[in-house]
GROMACS .gro file of C-alpha atoms in nm:
model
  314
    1UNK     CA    1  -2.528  -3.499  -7.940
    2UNK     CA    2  -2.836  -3.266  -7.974
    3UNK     CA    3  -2.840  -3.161  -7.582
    4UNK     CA    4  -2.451  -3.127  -7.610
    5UNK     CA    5  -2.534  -2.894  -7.902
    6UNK     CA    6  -2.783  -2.715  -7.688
    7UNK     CA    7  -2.551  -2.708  -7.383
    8UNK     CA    8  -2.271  -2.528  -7.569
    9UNK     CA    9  -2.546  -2.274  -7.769
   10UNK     CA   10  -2.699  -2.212  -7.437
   11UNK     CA   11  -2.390  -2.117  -7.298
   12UNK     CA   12  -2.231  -1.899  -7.605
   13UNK     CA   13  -2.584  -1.740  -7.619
   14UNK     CA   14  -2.534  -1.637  -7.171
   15UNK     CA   15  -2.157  -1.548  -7.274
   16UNK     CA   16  -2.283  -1.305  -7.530
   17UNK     CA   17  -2.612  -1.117  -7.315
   18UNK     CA   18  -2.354  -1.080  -7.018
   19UNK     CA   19  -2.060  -0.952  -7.265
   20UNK     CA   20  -2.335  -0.721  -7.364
   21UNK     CA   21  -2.457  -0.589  -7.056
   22UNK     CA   22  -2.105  -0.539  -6.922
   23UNK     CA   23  -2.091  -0.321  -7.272
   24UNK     CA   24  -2.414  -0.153  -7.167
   25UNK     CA   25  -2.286  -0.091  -6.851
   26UNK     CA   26  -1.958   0.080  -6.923
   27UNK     CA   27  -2.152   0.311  -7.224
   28UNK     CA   28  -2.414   0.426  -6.918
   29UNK     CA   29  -2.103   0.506  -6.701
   30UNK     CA   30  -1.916   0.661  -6.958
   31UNK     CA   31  -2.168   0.856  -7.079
   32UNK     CA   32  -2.248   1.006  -6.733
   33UNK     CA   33  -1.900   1.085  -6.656
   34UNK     CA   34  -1.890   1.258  -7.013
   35UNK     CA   35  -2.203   1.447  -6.926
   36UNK     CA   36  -2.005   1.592  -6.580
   37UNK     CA   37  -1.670   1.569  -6.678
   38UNK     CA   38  -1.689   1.690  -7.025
   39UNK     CA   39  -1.836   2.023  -7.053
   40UNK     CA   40  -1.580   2.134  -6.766
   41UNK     CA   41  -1.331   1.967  -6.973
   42UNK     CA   42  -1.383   2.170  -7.246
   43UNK     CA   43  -1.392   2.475  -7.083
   44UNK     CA   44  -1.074   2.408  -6.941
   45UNK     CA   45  -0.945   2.328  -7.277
   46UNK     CA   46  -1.084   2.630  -7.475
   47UNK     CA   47  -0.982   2.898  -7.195
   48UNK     CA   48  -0.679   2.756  -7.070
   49UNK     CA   49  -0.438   2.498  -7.236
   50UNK     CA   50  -0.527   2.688  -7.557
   51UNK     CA   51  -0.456   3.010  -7.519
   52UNK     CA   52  -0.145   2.886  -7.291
   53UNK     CA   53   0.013   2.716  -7.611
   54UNK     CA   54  -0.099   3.029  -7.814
   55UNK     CA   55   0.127   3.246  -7.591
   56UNK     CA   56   0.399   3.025  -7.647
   57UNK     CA   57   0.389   3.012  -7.993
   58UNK     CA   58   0.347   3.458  -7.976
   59UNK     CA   59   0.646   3.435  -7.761
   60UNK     CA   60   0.870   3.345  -8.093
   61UNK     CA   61   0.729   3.580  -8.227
   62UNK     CA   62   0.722   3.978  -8.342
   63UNK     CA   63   0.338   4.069  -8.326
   64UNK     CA   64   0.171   4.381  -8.206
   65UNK     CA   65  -0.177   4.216  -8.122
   66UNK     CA   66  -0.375   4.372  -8.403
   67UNK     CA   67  -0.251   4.325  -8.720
   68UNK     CA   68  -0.247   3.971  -8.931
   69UNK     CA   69   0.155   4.023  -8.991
   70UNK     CA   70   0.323   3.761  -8.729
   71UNK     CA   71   0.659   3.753  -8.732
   72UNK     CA   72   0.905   3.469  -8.625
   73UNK     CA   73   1.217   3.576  -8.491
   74UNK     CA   74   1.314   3.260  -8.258
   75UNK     CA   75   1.452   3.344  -7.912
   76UNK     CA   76   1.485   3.738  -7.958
   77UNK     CA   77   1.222   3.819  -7.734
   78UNK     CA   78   1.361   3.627  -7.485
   79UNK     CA   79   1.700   3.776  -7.521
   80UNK     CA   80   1.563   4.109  -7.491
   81UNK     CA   81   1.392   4.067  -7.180
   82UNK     CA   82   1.690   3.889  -7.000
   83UNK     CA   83   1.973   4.157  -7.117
   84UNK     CA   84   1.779   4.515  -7.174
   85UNK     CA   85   1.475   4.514  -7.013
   86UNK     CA   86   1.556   4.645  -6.630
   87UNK     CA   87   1.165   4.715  -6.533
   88UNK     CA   88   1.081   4.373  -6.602
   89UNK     CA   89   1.349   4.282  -6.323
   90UNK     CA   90   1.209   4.605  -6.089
   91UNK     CA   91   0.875   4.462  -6.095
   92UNK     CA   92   0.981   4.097  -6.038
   93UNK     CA   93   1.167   4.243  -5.700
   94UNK     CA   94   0.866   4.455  -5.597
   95UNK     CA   95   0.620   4.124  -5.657
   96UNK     CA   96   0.863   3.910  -5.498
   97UNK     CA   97   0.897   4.105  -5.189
   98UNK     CA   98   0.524   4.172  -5.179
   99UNK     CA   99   0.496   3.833  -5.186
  100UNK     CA  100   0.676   3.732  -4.918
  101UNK     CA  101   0.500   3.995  -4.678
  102UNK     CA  102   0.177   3.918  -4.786
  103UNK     CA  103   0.195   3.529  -4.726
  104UNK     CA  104   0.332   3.572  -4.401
  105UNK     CA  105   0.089   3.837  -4.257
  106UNK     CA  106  -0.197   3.668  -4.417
  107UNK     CA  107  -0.154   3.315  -4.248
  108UNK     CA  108  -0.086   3.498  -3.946
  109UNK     CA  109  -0.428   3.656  -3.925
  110UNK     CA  110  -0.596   3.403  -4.073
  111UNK     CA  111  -0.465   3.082  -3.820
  112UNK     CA  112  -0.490   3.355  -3.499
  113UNK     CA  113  -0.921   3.389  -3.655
  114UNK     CA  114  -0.913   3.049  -3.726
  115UNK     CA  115  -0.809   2.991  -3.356
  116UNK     CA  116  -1.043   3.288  -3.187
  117UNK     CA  117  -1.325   3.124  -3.385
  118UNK     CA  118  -1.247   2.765  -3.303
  119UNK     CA  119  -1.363   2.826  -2.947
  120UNK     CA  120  -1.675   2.811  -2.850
  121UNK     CA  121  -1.811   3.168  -2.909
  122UNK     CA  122  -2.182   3.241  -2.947
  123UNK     CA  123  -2.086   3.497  -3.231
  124UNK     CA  124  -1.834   3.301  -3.382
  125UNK     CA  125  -2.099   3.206  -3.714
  126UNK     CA  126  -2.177   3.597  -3.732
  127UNK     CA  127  -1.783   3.655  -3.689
  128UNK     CA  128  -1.677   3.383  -3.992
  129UNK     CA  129  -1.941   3.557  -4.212
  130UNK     CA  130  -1.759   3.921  -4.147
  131UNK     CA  131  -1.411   3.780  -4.165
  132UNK     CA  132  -1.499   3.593  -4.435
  133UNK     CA  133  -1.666   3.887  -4.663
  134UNK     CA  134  -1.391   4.056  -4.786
  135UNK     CA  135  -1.323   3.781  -4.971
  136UNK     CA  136  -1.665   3.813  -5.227
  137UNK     CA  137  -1.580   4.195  -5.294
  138UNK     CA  138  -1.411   4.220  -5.631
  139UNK     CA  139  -1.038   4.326  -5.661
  140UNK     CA  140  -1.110   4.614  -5.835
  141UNK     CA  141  -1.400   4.728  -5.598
  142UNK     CA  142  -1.200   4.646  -5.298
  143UNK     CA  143  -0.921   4.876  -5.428
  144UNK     CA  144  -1.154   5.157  -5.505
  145UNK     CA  145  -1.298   5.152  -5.163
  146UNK     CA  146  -0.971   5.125  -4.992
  147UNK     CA  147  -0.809   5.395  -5.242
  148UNK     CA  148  -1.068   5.619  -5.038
  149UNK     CA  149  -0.987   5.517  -4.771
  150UNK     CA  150  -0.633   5.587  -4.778
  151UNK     CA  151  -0.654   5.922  -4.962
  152UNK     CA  152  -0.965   6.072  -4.806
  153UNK     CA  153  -1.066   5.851  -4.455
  154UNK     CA  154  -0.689   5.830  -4.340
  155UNK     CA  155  -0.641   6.228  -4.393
  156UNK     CA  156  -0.993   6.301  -4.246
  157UNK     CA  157  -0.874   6.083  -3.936
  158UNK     CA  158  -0.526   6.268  -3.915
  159UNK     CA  159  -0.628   6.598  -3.930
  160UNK     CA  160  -0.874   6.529  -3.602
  161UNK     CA  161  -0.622   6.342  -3.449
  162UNK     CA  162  -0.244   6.453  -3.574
  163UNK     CA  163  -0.163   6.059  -3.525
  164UNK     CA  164   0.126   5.998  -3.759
  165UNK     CA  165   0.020   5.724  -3.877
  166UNK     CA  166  -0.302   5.846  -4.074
  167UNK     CA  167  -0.092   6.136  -4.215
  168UNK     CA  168   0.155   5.943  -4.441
  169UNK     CA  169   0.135   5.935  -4.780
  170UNK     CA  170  -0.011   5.625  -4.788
  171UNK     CA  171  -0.051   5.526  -5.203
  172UNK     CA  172   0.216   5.881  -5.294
  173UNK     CA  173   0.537   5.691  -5.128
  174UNK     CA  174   0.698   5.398  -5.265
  175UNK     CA  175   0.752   5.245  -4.889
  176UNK     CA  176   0.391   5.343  -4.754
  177UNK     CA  177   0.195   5.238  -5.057
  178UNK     CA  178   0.393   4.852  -5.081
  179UNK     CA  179   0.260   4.830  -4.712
  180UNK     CA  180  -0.074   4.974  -4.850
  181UNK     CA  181  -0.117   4.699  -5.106
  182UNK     CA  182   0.005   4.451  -4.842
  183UNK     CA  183  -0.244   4.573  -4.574
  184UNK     CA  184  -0.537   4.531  -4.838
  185UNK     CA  185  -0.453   4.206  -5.013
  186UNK     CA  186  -0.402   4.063  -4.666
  187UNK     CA  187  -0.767   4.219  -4.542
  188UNK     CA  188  -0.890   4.015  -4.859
  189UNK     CA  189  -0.722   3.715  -4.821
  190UNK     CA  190  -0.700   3.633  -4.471
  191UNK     CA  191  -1.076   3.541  -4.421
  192UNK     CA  192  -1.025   3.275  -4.705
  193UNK     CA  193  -0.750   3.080  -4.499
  194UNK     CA  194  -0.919   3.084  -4.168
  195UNK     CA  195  -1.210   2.890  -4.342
  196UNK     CA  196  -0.917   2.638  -4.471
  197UNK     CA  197  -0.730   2.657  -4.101
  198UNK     CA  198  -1.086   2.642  -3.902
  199UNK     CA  199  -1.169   2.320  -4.085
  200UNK     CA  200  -0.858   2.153  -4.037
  201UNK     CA  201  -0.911   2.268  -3.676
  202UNK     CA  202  -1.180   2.080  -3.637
  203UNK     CA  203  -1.049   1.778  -3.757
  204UNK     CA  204  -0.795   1.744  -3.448
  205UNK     CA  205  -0.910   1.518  -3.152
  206UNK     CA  206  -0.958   1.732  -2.878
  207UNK     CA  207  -0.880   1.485  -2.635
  208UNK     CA  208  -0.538   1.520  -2.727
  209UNK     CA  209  -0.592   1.958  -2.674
  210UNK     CA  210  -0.775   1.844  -2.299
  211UNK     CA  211  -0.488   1.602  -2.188
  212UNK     CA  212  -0.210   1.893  -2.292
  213UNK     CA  213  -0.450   2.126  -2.041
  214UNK     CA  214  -0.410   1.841  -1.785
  215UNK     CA  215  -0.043   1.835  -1.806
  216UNK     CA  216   0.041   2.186  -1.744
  217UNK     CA  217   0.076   2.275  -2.144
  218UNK     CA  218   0.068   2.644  -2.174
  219UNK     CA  219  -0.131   2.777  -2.473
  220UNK     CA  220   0.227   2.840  -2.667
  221UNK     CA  221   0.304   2.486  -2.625
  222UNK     CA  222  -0.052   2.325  -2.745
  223UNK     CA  223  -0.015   2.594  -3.082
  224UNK     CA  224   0.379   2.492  -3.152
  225UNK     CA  225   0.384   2.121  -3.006
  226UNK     CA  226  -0.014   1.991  -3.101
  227UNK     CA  227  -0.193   2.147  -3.279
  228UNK     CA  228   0.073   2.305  -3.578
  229UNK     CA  229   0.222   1.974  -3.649
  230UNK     CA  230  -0.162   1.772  -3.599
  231UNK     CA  231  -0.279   2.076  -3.911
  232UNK     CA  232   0.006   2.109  -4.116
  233UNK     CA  233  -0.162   2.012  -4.457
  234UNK     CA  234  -0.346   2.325  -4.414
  235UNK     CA  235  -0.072   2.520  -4.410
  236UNK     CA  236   0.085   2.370  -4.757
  237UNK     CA  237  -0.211   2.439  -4.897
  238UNK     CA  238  -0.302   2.778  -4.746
  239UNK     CA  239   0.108   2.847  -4.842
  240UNK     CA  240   0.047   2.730  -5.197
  241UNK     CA  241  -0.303   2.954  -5.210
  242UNK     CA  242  -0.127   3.295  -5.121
  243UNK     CA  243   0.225   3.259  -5.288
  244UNK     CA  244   0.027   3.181  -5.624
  245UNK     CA  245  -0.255   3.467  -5.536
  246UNK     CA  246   0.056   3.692  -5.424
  247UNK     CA  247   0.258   3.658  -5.748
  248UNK     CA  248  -0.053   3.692  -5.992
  249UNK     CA  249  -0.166   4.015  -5.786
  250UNK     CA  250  -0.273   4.266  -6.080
  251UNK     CA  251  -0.702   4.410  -5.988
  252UNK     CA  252  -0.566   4.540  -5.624
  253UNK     CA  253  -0.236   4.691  -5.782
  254UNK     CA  254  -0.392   4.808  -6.039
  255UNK     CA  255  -0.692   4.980  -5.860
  256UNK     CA  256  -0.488   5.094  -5.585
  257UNK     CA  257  -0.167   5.258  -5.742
  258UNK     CA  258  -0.172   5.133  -6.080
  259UNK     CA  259   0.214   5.074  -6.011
  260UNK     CA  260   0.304   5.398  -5.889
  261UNK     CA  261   0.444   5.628  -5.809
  262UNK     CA  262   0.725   5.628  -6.102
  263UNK     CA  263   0.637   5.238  -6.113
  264UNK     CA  264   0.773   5.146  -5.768
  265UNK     CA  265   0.522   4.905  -5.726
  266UNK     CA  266   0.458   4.748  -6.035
  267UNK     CA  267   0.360   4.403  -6.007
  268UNK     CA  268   0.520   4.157  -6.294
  269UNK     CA  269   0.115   4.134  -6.369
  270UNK     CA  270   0.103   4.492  -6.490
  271UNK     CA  271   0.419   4.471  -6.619
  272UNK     CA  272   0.273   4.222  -6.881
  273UNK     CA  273  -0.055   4.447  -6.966
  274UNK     CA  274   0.133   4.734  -7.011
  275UNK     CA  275   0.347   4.569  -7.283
  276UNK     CA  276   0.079   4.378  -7.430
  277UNK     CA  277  -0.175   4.598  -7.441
  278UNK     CA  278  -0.053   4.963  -7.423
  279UNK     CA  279   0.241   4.916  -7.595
  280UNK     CA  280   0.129   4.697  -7.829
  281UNK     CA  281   0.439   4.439  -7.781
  282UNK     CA  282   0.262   4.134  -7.792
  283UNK     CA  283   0.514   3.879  -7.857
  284UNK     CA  284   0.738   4.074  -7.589
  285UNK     CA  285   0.431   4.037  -7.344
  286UNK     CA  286   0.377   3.672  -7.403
  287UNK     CA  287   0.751   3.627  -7.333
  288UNK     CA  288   0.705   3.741  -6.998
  289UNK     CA  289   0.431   3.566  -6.920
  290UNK     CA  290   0.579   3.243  -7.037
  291UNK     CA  291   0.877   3.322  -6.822
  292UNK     CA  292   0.675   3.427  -6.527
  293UNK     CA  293   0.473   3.142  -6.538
  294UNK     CA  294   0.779   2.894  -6.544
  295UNK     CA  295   0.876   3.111  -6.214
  296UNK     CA  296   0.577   3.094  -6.026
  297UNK     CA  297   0.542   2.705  -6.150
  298UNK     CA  298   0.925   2.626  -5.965
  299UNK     CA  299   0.836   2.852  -5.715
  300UNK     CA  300   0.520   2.686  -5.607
  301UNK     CA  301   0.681   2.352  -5.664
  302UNK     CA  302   0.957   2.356  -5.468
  303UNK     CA  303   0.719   2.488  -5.175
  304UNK     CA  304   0.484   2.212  -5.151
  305UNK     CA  305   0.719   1.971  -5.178
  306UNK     CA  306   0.900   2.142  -4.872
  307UNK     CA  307   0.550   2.137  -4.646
  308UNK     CA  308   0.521   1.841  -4.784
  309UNK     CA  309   0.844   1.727  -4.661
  310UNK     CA  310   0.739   1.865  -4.311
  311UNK     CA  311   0.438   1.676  -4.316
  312UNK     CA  312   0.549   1.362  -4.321
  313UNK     CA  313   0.817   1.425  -4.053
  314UNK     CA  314   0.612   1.578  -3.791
   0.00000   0.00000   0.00000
């Protein structure tokens, strides 16, 4: 009876240490995802879900950002915006079509880099670091320096040379200064992707690129036919990078033309300072944003879950 007792205490007494070092062992990993995970965390929390559900709330609402008075009046904000406000609209249709341009050109360049630079050049490091550069200038700096350029380097150029092209009025014309803020915000971007397209480049078995030589593949063929379909989850997300960066586009635009001239190329970005801020409509402002945000989120959406799509076809 006494060594059955033991047995059985023995036992309880192993259940318990390994129940508590199991314990021990899911506080330690707890604790050090807490001590990565949690001040990130609470960052995110404090700068973004917060003041997201604080512009929802100011959406209901009639507030002009300064005083303590906060109104709620429901959906009027929202009514207002969809049935009498037609530069809201104007600057959704300049940001859309910006958008469109910019994604397109930017990919372009930045696969065609991404494919120069994939070869074996001896300057090809030197070359990544150049292409790549534009990228660490600020928005704001960047649209300085090319607001020079523009006004003062194109004119300089055109009166040596009486080439048409550095004569127009590059940021005074509604047509000229769109393809202005295109031509910049695609010099910015277009490093970032070919880092995203070399790297999927790289990932592609380049036996498959040397038996396509073999067979007689032209160049067109081993781009369209190999390599394209081999790298296409690069392109959803280089696709989902420059459609989001595209819509949200406000330091460039605002550097470079600060929406003019006469607001022609107002981004939906602006549009939202200006109403916030300078008019002091700040329920109206976080209307828009609410409802640009909801846009941007479909938008986005509904685009990676076309590449997607592609993906697992090709």
């Amino acid at each position: 009876m006494e060594s059955t007792v033991k047995k059985n205490s023995n036992t309880e007494n192993n259940t318990t240490i390994k129940t508590t070092k199991k314990t021990s062992k899911k506080m330690k990993k707890f604790l050090s995802y807490a001590a990565f995970v949690g001040p990130a965390l609470l960052f995110f929390i404090v700068i973004q879900i917060i003041p997201f559900f604080m512009g929802v709330y100011y959406s209901f609402t009639s507030w002009n950002g300064v005083s303590s008075a906060v109104e709620w009046i429901g959906f009027d904000n929202y009514k207002q915006i969809f049935t009498n406000d037609p530069k809201y609209y104007d600057s959704f249709e300049f940001t859309t079509k910006f958008m469109f341009a910019a994604v397109v050109i930017s990919n372009i360049i930045g696969f065609t880099f991404a494919l120069i630079l994939n070869a074996a050049l001896k300057t090809k490091n030197v070359l990544r670091t150049v292409f790549f550069l534009p990228n660490v200038i600020g928005g704001l700096l960047l649209g300085f320096i090319w607001q020079f350029i523009f006004v003062r380097g194109f004119s300089a150029v055109g009166d040596l040379t009486n080439i048409d092209f550095f004569q127009l009025p590059w940021l005074g014309d509604a047509s000229t200064a769109f393809w202005g803020i295109v031509i910049v915000f695609a010099w910015q971007i277009s490093g970032y992707m070919m880092v995203i397209y070399i790297a999927a480049l790289q990932g592609i078995d380049t036996s498959l690129i040397e038996a396509a030589k073999i067979d007689g593949a032209s160049l067109y063929q081993m781009i369209t036919k190999i390599i394209i379909p081999l790298i296409l989850p690069a392109f959803t997300i280089c696709f989902f990078l420059t459609i989001s960066m595209a819509f949200k586009i406000f330091d460039l635009n605002l550097s470079l033309t600060g929406g003019g001239p006469f607001n022609s190329t107002q981004s939906v970005a602006i549009n939202i300072y200006q109403e916030a801020f300078t008019y002091n409509n700040y329920g109206v402002g976080s209307t828009k944003a609410i409802i640009f945000f909801i846009i941007v989120a479909v938008f986005t959406t509904v685009q990676v879950m076309v590449t997607k799509r592609k993906e697992v076809e090709a």
